[in-house]
Amino acid sequence: MATVKVKKKYYDFGRKLSLLRSLHKATQEQIAEKADISLQYYQSLEQGEKMAAYPTLVKLKKALQAKSWDEILP
């Protein structure tokens, strides 16, 4: 049961990233570059396969111009 909850959080996180990215009309490659992470890693985040560590979350928040943590965290 705990695994399902974790996977849902990863999925929700990825959906928020995707939504913010599309609001900015940016490609995955552009956001990955702004956040200084690989395209493959960014794609795995958006697909809900992984969760970013705090330093990467900070970079993503800035790259996606999120005003609050609620905009990107599940």
mmCIF file of C-alpha atoms in Angstrom:
data_model
loop_
_atom_site.group_PDB
_atom_site.id
_atom_site.type_symbol
_atom_site.label_atom_id
_atom_site.label_comp_id
_atom_site.label_asym_id
_atom_site.label_seq_id
_atom_site.Cartn_x
_atom_site.Cartn_y
_atom_site.Cartn_z
ATOM 1 C CA MET A 1 0.000 0.000 0.000
ATOM 2 C CA ALA A 2 2.825 2.422 0.849
ATOM 3 C CA THR A 3 4.397 1.811 -2.552
ATOM 4 C CA VAL A 4 1.187 2.888 -4.272
ATOM 5 C CA LYS A 5 1.129 6.163 -2.307
ATOM 6 C CA VAL A 6 4.748 6.902 -3.191
ATOM 7 C CA LYS A 7 4.153 6.186 -6.874
ATOM 8 C CA LYS A 8 1.090 8.458 -6.821
ATOM 9 C CA LYS A 9 3.205 11.289 -5.372
ATOM 10 C CA TYR A 10 5.791 10.773 -8.116
ATOM 11 C CA TYR A 11 3.008 10.811 -10.715
ATOM 12 C CA ASP A 12 1.416 13.955 -9.219
ATOM 13 C CA PHE A 13 4.809 15.670 -9.130
ATOM 14 C CA GLY A 14 5.395 14.810 -12.786
ATOM 15 C CA ARG A 15 1.967 16.139 -13.773
ATOM 16 C CA LYS A 16 2.683 19.439 -12.031
ATOM 17 C CA LEU A 17 6.026 19.752 -13.816
ATOM 18 C CA SER A 18 4.367 19.039 -17.147
ATOM 19 C CA LEU A 19 1.578 21.539 -16.508
ATOM 20 C CA LEU A 20 3.954 24.338 -15.499
ATOM 21 C CA ARG A 21 6.194 23.614 -18.471
ATOM 22 C CA SER A 22 3.283 23.770 -20.896
ATOM 23 C CA LEU A 23 2.047 27.016 -19.332
ATOM 24 C CA HIS A 24 5.433 28.512 -20.206
ATOM 25 C CA LYS A 25 5.276 26.961 -23.686
ATOM 26 C CA ALA A 26 8.672 25.396 -23.062
ATOM 27 C CA THR A 27 10.063 22.076 -24.204
ATOM 28 C CA GLN A 28 11.379 19.440 -21.835
ATOM 29 C CA GLU A 29 14.831 20.153 -23.215
ATOM 30 C CA GLN A 30 14.565 23.877 -22.415
ATOM 31 C CA ILE A 31 13.509 23.260 -18.809
ATOM 32 C CA ALA A 32 16.178 20.598 -18.318
ATOM 33 C CA GLU A 33 18.801 23.009 -19.628
ATOM 34 C CA LYS A 34 17.586 25.854 -17.379
ATOM 35 C CA ALA A 35 17.620 23.513 -14.378
ATOM 36 C CA ASP A 36 21.049 22.155 -15.346
ATOM 37 C CA ILE A 37 19.883 18.535 -15.399
ATOM 38 C CA SER A 38 19.890 15.978 -18.191
ATOM 39 C CA LEU A 39 16.942 15.720 -20.519
ATOM 40 C CA GLN A 40 16.566 12.024 -19.678
ATOM 41 C CA TYR A 41 16.393 12.781 -15.946
ATOM 42 C CA TYR A 42 13.832 15.539 -16.490
ATOM 43 C CA GLN A 43 11.729 13.200 -18.628
ATOM 44 C CA SER A 44 11.807 10.556 -15.888
ATOM 45 C CA LEU A 45 10.583 13.176 -13.401
ATOM 46 C CA GLU A 46 7.721 14.251 -15.657
ATOM 47 C CA GLN A 47 6.762 10.635 -16.269
ATOM 48 C CA GLY A 48 6.547 10.012 -12.524
ATOM 49 C CA GLU A 49 9.378 7.505 -12.493
ATOM 50 C CA LYS A 50 11.567 9.442 -10.048
ATOM 51 C CA MET A 51 11.385 12.169 -7.419
ATOM 52 C CA ALA A 52 13.942 14.971 -7.404
ATOM 53 C CA ALA A 53 16.244 15.618 -4.461
ATOM 54 C CA TYR A 54 16.037 19.012 -2.754
ATOM 55 C CA PRO A 55 18.858 20.710 -4.749
ATOM 56 C CA THR A 56 17.171 19.680 -8.001
ATOM 57 C CA LEU A 57 13.781 20.839 -6.713
ATOM 58 C CA VAL A 58 15.274 24.288 -6.121
ATOM 59 C CA LYS A 59 16.622 24.365 -9.681
ATOM 60 C CA LEU A 60 13.299 23.216 -11.118
ATOM 61 C CA LYS A 61 11.360 25.788 -9.107
ATOM 62 C CA LYS A 62 13.541 28.514 -10.575
ATOM 63 C CA ALA A 63 13.510 27.089 -14.124
ATOM 64 C CA LEU A 64 9.707 26.828 -14.087
ATOM 65 C CA GLN A 65 9.318 30.238 -12.419
ATOM 66 C CA ALA A 66 7.172 28.722 -9.680
ATOM 67 C CA LYS A 67 6.242 31.303 -7.067
ATOM 68 C CA SER A 68 5.630 28.776 -4.298
ATOM 69 C CA TRP A 69 6.526 25.195 -3.465
ATOM 70 C CA ASP A 70 2.851 24.264 -3.719
ATOM 71 C CA GLU A 71 3.052 24.859 -7.453
ATOM 72 C CA ILE A 72 5.482 21.982 -7.962
ATOM 73 C CA LEU A 73 5.231 19.671 -4.960
ATOM 74 C CA PRO A 74 2.471 17.048 -4.711
#
